[in-house]
Coordinates of C-alpha atoms and ligand atoms in Angstrom, one line a residue:
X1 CA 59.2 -54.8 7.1
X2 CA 60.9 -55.7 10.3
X3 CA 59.5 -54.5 13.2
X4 CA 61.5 -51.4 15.3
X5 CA 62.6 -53.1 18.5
X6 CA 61.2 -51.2 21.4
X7 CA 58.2 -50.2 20.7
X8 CA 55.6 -51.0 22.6
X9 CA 52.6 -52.8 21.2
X10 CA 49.7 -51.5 21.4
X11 CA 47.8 -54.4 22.9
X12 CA 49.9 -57.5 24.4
X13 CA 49.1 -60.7 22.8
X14 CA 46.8 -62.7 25.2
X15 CA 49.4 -65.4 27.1
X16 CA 47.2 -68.0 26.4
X17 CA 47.4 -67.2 22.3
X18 CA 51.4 -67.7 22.6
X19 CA 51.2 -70.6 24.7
X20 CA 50.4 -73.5 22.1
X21 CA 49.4 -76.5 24.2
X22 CA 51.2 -79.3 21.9
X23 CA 54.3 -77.4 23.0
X24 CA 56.7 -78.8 26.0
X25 CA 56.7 -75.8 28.3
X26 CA 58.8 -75.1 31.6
X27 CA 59.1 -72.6 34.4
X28 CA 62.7 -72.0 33.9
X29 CA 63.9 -72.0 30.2
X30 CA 67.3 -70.7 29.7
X31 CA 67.8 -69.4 26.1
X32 CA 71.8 -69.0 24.3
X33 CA 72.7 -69.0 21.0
X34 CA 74.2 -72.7 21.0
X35 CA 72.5 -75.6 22.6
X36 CA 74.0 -77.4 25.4
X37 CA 74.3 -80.4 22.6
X38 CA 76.7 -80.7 19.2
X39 CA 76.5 -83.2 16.7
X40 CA 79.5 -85.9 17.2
X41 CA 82.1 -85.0 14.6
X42 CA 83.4 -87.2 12.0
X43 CA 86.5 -88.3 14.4
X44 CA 84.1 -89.3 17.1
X45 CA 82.2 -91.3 14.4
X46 CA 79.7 -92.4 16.6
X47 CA 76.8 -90.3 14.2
X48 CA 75.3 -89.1 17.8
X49 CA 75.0 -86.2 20.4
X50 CA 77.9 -84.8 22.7
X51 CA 77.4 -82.2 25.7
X52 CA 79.0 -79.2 23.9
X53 CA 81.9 -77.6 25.6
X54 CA 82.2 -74.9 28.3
X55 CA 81.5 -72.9 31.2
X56 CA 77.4 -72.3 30.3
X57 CA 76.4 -76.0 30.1
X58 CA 78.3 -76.9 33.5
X59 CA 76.9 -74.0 35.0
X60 CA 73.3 -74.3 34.2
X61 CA 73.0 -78.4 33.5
X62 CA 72.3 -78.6 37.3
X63 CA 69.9 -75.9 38.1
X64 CA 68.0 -77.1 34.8
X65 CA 67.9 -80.9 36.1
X66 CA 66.6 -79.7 39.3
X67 CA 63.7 -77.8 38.0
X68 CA 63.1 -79.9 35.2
X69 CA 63.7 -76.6 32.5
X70 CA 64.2 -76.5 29.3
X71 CA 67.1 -75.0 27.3
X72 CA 66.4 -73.3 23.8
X73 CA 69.2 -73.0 21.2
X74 CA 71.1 -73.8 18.2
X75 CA 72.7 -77.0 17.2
X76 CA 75.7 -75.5 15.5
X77 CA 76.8 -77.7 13.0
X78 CA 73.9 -79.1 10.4
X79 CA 73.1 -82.9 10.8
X80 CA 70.6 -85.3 10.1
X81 CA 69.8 -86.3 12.7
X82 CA 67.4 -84.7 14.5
X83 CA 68.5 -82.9 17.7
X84 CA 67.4 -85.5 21.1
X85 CA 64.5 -84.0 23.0
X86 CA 66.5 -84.6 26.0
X87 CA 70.0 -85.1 26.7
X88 CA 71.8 -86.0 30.5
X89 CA 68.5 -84.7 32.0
X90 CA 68.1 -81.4 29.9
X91 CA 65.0 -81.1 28.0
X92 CA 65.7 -79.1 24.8
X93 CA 64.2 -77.1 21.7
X94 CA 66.2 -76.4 19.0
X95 CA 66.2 -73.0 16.8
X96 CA 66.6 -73.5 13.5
X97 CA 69.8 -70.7 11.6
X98 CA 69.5 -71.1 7.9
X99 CA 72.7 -70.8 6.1
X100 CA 72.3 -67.1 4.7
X101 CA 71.4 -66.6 8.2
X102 CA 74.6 -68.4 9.4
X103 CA 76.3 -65.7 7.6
X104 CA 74.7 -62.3 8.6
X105 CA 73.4 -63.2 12.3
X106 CA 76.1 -65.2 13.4
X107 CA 79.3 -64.4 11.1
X108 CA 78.0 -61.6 10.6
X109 CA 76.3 -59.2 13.7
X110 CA 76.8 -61.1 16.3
X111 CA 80.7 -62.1 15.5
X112 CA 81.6 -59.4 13.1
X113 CA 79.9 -56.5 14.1
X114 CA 79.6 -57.0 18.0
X115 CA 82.3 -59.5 18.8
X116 CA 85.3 -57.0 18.0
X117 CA 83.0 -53.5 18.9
X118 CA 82.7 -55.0 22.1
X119 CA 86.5 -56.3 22.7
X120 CA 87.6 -52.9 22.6
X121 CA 88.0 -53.0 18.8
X122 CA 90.8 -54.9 18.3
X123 CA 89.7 -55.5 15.0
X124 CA 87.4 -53.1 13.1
X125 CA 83.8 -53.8 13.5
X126 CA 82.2 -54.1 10.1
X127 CA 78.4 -52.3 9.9
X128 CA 76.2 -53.8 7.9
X129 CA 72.3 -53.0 7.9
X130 CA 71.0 -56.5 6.2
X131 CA 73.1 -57.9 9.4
X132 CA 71.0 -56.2 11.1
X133 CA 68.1 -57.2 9.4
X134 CA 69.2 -61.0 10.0
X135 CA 69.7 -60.2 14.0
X136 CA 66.3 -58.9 14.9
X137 CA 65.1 -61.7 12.4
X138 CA 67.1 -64.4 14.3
X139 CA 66.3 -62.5 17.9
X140 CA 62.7 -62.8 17.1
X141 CA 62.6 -66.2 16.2
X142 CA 64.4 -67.3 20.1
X143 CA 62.1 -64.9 21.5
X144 CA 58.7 -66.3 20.2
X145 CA 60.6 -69.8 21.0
X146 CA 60.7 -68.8 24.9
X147 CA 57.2 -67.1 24.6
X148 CA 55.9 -70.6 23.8
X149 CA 57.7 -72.7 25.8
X150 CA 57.7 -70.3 29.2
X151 CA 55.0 -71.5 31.7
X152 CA 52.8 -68.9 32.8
X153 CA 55.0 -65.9 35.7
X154 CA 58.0 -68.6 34.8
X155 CA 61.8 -67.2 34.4
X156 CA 63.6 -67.1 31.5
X157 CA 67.1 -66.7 31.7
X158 CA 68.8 -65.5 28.3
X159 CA 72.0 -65.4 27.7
X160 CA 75.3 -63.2 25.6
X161 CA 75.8 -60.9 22.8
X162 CA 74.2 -62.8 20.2
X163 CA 70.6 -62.6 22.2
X164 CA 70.3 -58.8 22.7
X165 CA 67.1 -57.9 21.5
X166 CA 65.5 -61.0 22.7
X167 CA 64.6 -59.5 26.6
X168 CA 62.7 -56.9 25.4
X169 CA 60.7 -58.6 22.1
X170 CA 59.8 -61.7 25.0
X171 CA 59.0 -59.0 27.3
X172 CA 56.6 -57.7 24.2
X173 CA 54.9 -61.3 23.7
X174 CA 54.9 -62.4 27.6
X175 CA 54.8 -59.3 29.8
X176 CA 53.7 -62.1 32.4
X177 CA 57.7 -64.0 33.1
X178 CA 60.4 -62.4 34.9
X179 CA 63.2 -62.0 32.1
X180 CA 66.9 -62.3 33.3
X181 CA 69.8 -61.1 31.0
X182 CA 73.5 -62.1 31.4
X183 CA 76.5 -60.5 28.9
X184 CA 79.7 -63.1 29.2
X185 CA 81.8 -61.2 27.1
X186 CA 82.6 -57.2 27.9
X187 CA 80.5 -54.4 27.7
X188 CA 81.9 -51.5 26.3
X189 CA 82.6 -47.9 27.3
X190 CA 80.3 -45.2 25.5
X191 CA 83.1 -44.0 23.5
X192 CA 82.9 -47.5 21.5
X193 CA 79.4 -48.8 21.7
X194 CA 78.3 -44.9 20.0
X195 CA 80.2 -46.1 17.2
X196 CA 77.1 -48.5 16.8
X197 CA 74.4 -47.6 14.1
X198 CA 71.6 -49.7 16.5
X199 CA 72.9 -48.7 19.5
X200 CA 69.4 -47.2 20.9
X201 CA 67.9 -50.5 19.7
X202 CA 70.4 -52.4 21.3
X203 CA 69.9 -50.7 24.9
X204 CA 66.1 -51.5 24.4
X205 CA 66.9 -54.8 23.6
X206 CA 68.5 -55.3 27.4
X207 CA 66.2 -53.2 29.0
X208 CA 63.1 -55.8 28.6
X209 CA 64.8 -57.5 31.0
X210 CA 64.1 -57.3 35.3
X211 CA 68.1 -58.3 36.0
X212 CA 71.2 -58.0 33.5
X213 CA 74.2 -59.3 34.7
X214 CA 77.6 -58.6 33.9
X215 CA 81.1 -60.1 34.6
X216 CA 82.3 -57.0 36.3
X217 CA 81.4 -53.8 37.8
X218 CA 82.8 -51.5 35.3
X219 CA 81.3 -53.1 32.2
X220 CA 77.5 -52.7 34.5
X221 CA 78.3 -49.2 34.8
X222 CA 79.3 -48.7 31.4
X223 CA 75.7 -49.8 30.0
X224 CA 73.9 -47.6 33.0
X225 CA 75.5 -45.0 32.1
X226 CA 74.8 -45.2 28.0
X227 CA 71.3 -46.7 29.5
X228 CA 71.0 -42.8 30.9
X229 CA 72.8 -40.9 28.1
X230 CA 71.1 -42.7 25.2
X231 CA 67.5 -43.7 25.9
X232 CA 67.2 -41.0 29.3
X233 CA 66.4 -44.1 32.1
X234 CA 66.9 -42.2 35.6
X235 CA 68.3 -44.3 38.0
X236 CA 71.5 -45.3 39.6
X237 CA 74.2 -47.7 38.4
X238 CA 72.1 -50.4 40.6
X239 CA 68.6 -49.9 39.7
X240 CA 67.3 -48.4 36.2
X241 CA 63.6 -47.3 35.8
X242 CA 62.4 -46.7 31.9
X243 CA 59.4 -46.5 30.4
X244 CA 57.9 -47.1 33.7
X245 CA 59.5 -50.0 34.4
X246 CA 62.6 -51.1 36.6
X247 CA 65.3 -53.1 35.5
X248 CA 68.2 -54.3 37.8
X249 CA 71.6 -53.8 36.8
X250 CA 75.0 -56.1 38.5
X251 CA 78.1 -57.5 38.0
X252 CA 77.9 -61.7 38.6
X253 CA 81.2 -62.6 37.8
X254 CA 81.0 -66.2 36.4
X255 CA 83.6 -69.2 38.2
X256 CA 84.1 -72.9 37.7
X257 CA 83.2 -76.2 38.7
X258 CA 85.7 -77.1 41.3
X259 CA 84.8 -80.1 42.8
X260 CA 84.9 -81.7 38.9
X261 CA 88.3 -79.6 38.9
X262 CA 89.7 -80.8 42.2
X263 CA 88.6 -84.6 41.5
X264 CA 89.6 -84.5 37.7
X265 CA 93.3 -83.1 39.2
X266 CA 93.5 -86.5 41.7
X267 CA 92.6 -88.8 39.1
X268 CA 95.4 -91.3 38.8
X269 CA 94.5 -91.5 35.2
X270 CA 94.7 -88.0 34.8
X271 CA 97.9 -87.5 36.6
X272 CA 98.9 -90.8 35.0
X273 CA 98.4 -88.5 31.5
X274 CA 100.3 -85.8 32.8
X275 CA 103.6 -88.2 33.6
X276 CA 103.1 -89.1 30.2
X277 CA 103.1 -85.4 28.8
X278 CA 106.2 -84.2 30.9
X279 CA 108.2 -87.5 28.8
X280 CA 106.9 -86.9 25.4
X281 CA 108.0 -83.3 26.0
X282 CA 111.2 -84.6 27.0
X283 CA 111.0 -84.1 30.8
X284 CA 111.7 -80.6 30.8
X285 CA 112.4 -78.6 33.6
X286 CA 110.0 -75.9 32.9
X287 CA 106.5 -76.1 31.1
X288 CA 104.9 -73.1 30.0
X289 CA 101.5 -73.1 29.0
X290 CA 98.4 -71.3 26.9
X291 CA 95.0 -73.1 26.3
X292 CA 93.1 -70.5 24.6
X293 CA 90.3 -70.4 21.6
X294 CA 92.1 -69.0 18.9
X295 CA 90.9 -65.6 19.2
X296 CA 92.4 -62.3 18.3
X297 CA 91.1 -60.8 21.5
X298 CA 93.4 -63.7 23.4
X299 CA 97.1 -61.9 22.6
X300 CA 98.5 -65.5 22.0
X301 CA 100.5 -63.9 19.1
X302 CA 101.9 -61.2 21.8
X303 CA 102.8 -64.0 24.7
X304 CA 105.0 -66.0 21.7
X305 CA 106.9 -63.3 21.0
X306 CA 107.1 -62.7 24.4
X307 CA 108.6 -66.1 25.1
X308 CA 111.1 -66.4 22.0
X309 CA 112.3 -63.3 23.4
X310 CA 112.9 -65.0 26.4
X311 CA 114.7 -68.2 24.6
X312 CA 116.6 -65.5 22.6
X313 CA 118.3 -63.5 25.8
X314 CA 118.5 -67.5 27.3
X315 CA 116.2 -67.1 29.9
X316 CA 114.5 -70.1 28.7
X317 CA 116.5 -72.9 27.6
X318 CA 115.6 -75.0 24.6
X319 CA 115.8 -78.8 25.8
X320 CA 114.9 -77.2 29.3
X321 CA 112.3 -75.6 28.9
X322 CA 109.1 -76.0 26.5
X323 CA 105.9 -73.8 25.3
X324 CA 102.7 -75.7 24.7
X325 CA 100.2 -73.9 23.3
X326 CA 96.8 -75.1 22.4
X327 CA 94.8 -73.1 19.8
X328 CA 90.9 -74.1 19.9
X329 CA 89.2 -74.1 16.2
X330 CA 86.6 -71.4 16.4
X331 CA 84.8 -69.2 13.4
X332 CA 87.3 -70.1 10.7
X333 CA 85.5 -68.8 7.9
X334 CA 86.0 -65.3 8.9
X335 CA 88.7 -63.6 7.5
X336 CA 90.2 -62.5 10.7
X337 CA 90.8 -66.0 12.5
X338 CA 91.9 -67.1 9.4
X339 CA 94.8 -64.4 9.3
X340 CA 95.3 -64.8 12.8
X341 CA 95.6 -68.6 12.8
X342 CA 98.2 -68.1 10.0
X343 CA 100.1 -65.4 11.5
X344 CA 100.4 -67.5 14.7
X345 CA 101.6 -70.4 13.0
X346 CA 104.4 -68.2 11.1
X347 CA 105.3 -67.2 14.7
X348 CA 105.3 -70.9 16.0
X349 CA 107.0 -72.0 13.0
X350 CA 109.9 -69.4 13.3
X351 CA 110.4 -70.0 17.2
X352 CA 110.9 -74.1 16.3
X353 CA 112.9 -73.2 13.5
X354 CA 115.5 -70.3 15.4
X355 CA 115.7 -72.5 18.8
X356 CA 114.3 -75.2 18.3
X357 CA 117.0 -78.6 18.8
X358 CA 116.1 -82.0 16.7
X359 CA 113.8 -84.0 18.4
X360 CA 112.8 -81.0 21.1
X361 CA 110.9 -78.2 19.4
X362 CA 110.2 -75.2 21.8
X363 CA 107.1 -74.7 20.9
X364 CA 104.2 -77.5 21.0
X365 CA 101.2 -76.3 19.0
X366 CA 98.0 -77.7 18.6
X367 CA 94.8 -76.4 16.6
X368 CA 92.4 -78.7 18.3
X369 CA 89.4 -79.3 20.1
X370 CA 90.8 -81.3 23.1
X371 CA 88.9 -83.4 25.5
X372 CA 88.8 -82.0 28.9
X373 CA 90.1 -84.7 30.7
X374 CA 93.7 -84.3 28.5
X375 CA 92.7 -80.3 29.2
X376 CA 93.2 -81.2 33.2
X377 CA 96.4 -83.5 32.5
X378 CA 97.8 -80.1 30.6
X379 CA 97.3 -77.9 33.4
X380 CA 98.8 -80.3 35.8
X381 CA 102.3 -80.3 33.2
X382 CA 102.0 -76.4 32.8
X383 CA 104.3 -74.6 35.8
X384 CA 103.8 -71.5 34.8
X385 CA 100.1 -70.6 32.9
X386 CA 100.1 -67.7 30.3
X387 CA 96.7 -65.9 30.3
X388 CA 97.1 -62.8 28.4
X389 CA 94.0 -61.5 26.6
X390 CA 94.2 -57.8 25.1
X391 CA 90.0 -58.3 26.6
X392 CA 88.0 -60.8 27.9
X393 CA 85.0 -61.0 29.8
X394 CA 86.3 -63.5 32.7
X395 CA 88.2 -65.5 31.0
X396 CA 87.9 -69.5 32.9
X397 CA 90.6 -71.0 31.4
X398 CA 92.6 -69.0 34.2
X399 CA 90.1 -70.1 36.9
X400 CA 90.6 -73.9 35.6
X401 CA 94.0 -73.5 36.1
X402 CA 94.1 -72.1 39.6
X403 CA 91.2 -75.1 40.2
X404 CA 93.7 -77.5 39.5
X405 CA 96.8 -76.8 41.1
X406 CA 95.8 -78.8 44.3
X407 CA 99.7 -78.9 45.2
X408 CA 99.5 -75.2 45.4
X409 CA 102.8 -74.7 43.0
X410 CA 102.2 -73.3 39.6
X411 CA 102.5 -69.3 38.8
X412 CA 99.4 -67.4 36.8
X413 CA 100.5 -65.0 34.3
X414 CA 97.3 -62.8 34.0
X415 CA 96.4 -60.1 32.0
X416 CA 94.8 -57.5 33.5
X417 CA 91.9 -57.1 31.2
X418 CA 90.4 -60.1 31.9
X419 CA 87.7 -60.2 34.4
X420 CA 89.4 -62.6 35.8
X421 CA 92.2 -60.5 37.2
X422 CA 89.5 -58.2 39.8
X423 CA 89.6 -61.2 41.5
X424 CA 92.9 -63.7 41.3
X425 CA 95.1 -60.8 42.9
X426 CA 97.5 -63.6 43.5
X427 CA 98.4 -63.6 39.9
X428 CA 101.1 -62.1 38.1
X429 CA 99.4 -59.5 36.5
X430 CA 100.5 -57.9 33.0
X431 CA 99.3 -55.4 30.2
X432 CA 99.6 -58.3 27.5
X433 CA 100.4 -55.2 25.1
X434 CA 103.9 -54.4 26.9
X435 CA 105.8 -57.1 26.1
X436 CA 108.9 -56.2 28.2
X437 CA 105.9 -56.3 31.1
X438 CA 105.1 -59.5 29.6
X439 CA 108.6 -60.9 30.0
X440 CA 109.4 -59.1 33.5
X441 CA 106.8 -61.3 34.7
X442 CA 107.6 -64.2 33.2
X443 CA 111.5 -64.0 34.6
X444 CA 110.1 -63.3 38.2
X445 CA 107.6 -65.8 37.9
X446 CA 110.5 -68.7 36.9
X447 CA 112.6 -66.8 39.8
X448 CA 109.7 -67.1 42.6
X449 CA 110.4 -69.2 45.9
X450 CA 108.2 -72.1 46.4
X451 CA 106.7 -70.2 49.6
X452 CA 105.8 -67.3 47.2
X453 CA 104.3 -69.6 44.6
X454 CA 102.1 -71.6 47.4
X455 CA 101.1 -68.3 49.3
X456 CA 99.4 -67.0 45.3
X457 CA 98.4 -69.7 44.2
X458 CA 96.5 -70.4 48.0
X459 CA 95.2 -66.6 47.7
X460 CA 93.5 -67.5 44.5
X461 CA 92.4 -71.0 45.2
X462 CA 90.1 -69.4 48.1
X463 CA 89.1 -66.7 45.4
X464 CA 87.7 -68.9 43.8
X465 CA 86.1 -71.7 46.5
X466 CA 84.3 -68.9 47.9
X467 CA 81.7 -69.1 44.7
X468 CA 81.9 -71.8 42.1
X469 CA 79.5 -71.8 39.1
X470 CA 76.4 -73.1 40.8
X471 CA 76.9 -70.5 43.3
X472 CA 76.6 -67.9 40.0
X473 CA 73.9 -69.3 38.9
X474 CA 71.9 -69.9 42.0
X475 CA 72.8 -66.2 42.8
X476 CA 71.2 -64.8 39.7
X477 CA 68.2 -66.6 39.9
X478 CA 67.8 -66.3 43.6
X479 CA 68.1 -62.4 42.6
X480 CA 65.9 -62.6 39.4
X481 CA 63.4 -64.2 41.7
X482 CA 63.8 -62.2 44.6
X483 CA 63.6 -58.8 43.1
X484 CA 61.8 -56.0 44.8
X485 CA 62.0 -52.4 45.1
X486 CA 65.7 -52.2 46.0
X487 CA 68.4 -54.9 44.9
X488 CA 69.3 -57.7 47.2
X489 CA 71.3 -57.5 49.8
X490 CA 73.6 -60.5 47.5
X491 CA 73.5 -58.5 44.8
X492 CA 74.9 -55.2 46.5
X493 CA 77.4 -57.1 48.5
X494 CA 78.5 -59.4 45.3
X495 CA 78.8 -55.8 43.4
X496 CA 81.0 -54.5 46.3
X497 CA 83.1 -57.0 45.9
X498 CA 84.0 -56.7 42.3
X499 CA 83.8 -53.1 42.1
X500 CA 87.4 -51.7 41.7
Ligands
G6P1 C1 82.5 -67.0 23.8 C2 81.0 -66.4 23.9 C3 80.0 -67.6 23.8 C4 80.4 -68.4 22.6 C5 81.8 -69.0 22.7 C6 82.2 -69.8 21.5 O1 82.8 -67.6 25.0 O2 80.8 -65.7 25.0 O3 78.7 -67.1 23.6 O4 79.5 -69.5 22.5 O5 82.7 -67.8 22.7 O6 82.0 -69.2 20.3 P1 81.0 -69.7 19.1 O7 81.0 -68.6 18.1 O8 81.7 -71.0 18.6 O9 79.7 -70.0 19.8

C-alpha cells in the first residue's frame, strides 16, 4: 500500500536511524531527476562519463565544488559501467529507475501527465493512477536518498516537476534540514492544475519545503493561490503558513553563464567555426536561426511556416537567405515527439522542396545533440534568432543567444510566453500562435537599422549581466539560508522585479 503523501507521521524517525554512517553525506545535496553525468554514447566511443548538458549542471557545479556537496540523481541511459563517485569535483549518488519505472514515472507522470498539464495543455495530459503509483514510488526513493546523505540542519536543494512530492516526504524523514524547492518549467493557473486527480497531494508535496522558487512571478502566484484555495494555507503570495509551518514562496528567474558565453564568442576557433558555417551555407546574406529541443511546447512547427510564408511573398530570398534549425533528440518514445518530429520534417521537407535551389536548400535541419562549442559558432552565424515557444518556463537558449552577440548586432524574435520575455524587453516580442505576428516581426526585424539592433540587443545584454546563473543560485541559497519571519529583502526586491 503506498503511503498518502502528507500525512504527518506520527513520530519522526530518529535522524540518527536515517543517517547510515557507511554513507558519504554532505551539508548541501542538490537532488534532480538526471545526474550532472551521462554515459558517453556510442559516437563518442570512449565507454566513459560526460558532464550532461544544460543550464542545472553549470549553475550548480560551482556552488557544489565550493562546499564540497553532493548531487543525487539518475544516470539516464543504462550502462555498465558503474556511475564515477565523483566527476569535475562533484561528488555523486546515483538513483536507480527500473525500466517499468522508466515508463510510468518518467514517460509516464512526470512527462505525460505533468509535462503537457503544466505547458498549458498543449497536448492532452493522460491520467493514469499506476503512474501515480510509480511517482510517489520513485519520489520516495530520492527522498530517503537525501535523508541519508544530508548532514545533520544541512540544505537540500531539490529540483523540477519530476521531484514534487520529494520536499515534503524528506521533510517527513529529516524535519531537522532546511528543504529548498525550485520548478524550471511553468506552473499552471488553477483552471489547469484542477484538472489534476493528485492535485492536493501535489501541493503537499511542495509545501514540505521552507523556499519554492519559480521562474516568474505569475507562475508563484498561481501555486499561492491554489496553495490557499486547495489545502486552506493563509498567507500572502510571499509567505504561506500550513499546518503550522511557513513556507516561502518567489519567483528566481534562472540566467546563464556569461563569462563561458562571452569567452566561447571571442574564441578564434569558435569564430573560426562560424566563417566556416556562413560558406558551407553558401555565404548568405541572412541567417535565421532556431536551436530548440524538439518539443511540442517550442512552436518550431509554427516559426517554419512562418518563414516559408516569408520565402513564398519573397521576403526571404532562397540563395540569400537560409533557416537553420536544430532539433535536439529528447523522449522519443512517446507518441507525441514522435508525431511532432515527423510533422516537422514534412514541413522541412516541403519548404526545401517548393524553394529550395540545387545545392542551397532553405532550410538546414538537424536532429542532434550538438556540442556546445559548434552551439556558440551557430549563434554567432544566426542574425536574426527565432525563440518562439507556445510555453516555456525561461527558456536559455534566448539568454545564450543575447550572451553571445558581443558585437551587439543580431535581432531576438521572442515569444512572449517564455519567461524569458519579462525580462529581454529588447526583444521582438510575438504571440508564436499568430503567425502574421510572427512574420510582422520577422520583416521589421530584417528592416531594423543597425542603431536599433545595437540599442536591443545592449538593453538585453545588461538584462542579463545584472544576474548570471551563479548569481541564481547563490541567491536561492543565500535566501533558503537566510530565512526568517519575513522574506529577504533579495527575495522581495528580485520578485519586484519580475512581477508584471
Ligand atoms: C526540461 C526540464 C528538465 C529536463 C530537460 C530535459 O528542461 O525542465 O528537468 O531535464 O527538459 O528533459 P529530459 O526528459 O531529457 O530530462
Amino acid at each position: 500500500m503506498t503511503q498518502v503523501i502528507g500525512t504527518k507521521t506520527e513520530v519522526p524517525t530518529p535522524i540518527d536511524e536515517v543517517v547510515d554512517d557507511e554513507v558519504e553525506t554532505a551539508q548541501l545535496v542538490v537532488v534532480a531527476n538526471r545526474l550532472p553525468v551521462r554515459p558517453s554514447s556510442a559516437k563518442e566511443g570512449d565507454g566513459g562519463w560526460r558532464p550532461s548538458p544544460g543550464g542545472l549542471v553549470t549553475a550548480l557545479s560551482s556552488v557544489l565544488q565550493e562546499s564540497d556537496g553532493l548531487w543525487i540523481g539518475w544516470p539516464g541511459a543504462s550502462t555498465d559501467e558503474p556511475v564515477p563517485k565523483e566527476f569535475e569535483g562533484i561528488r555523486l549518488k546515483s538513483v536507480e529507475i527500473s525500466p517499468e519505472e522508466y515508463e510510468e514515472f518518467y514517460l509516464g507522470f512526470s512527462n505525460a501527465t505533468l509535462w503537457p498539464l503544466y505547458h498549458d495543455a498543449i497536448r492532452a495530459p493522460t491520467f493514469h493512477r499506476h503512474w501515480w503509483l510509480a511517482y510517489q514510488t520513485v519520489n520516495r526513493r530520492y527522498a530517503e536518498a537525501a535523508a541519508q546523505a544530508v548532514e545533520t540542519n544541512g540544505t537540500v536543494w531539490v529540483h523540477d516537476y519530476q521531484l514534487q512530492l520529494v520536499p515534503q516526504m524528506l521533510r517527513e524523514l529529516r524535519p531537522d534540514v532546511k528543504i529548498g524547492f525550485f520548478l524550471h518549467i511553468p506552473f499552471p493557473p488553477a483552471e489547469l492544475f484542477m484538472q489534476l486527480p493528485w492535485r492536493k497531494e501535489i501541493l503537499q508535496g511542495l509545501l514540505g519545503a521552507d523556499l519554492i522558487g519559480f521562474q516568474v512571478h505569475s507562475n508563484a502566484s498561481n501555486f499561492s493561490r491554489l496553495a490557499r484555495r486547495q489545502l486552506s494555507a493563509t498567507g500572502h503570495d510571499g509567505t504561506l503558513r500550513y499546518q503550522g509551518r511557513d513556507t516561502t514562496v518567489g519567483a528566481f528567474p534562472i540566467s546563464v553563464d556569461c563569462d563561458q558565453l562571452i569567452s566561447l564568442a571571442q574564441d578564434p576557433a569558435i569564430l573560426k567555426r562560424c566563417d566556416e558555417l556562413r560558406e558551407t551555407l553558401g555565404n548568405p546574406q541572412r541567417v535565421l536561426l532556431g536551436c530548440d529541443r524538439l518539443d511540442y511546447t517550442k512552436g518550431i512547427q509554427q516559426r517554419m511556416k512562418a518563414v516559408a510564408e516569408l520565402f513564398a511573398e519573397g521576403t526571404l530570398v532562397p540563395g540569400k537567405d537560409v533557416m537553420v534549425q536544430v532539433a535536439v533528440p529528447s523522449r522519443e518514445s512517446d507518441s507525441h515527439y514522435e508525431r511532432e518530429r515527423h510533422e516537422l520534417e514534412q514541413i522541412v521537407s516541403e519548404m526545401n522542396g517548393e524553394f529550395g535551389v540545387v545545392g542551397s536548400p532553405v532550410v538546414h535541419y538537424l536532429h542532434q545533440n550538438l556540442p556546445y562549442d559548434e552551439l556558440v559558432a551557430l549563434y554567432l552565424c544566426g542574425d536574426v534568432m527565432l525563440v518562439t515557444p507556445f510555453c516555456d518556463g525561461m527558456n536559455l537558449v534566448a539568454k545564450e543567444y543575447v550572451m553571445c552577440r558581443t558585437n551587439l548586432d543580431g535581432v531576438l524574435i521572442l515569444s512572449e510566453f517564455a519567461g524569458a520575455a519579462k525580462e529581454l524587453r529588447g526583444a521582438f516580442i510575438v504571440n508564436p500562435h499568430d503567425l502574421e505576428g510572427v512574420k510582422e516581426a520577422i520583416r521589421t526585424a530584417l528592416k531594423a537599422g543597425k542603431k536599433e539592433v545595437k540599442s536591443r540587443m545592449l538593453r538585453m545584454r545588461r538584462q542579463i549581466l545584472r544576474r548570471n546563473v551563479f548569481d541564481w543560485a547563490n541567491l536561492f541559497l543565500g535566501a533558503l539560508s537566510g530565512l526568517s519571519e519575513s522574506p529577504s529583502p533579495e527575495l522581495s526586491a528580485l520578485a519586484d522585479e519580475v512581477r508584471d
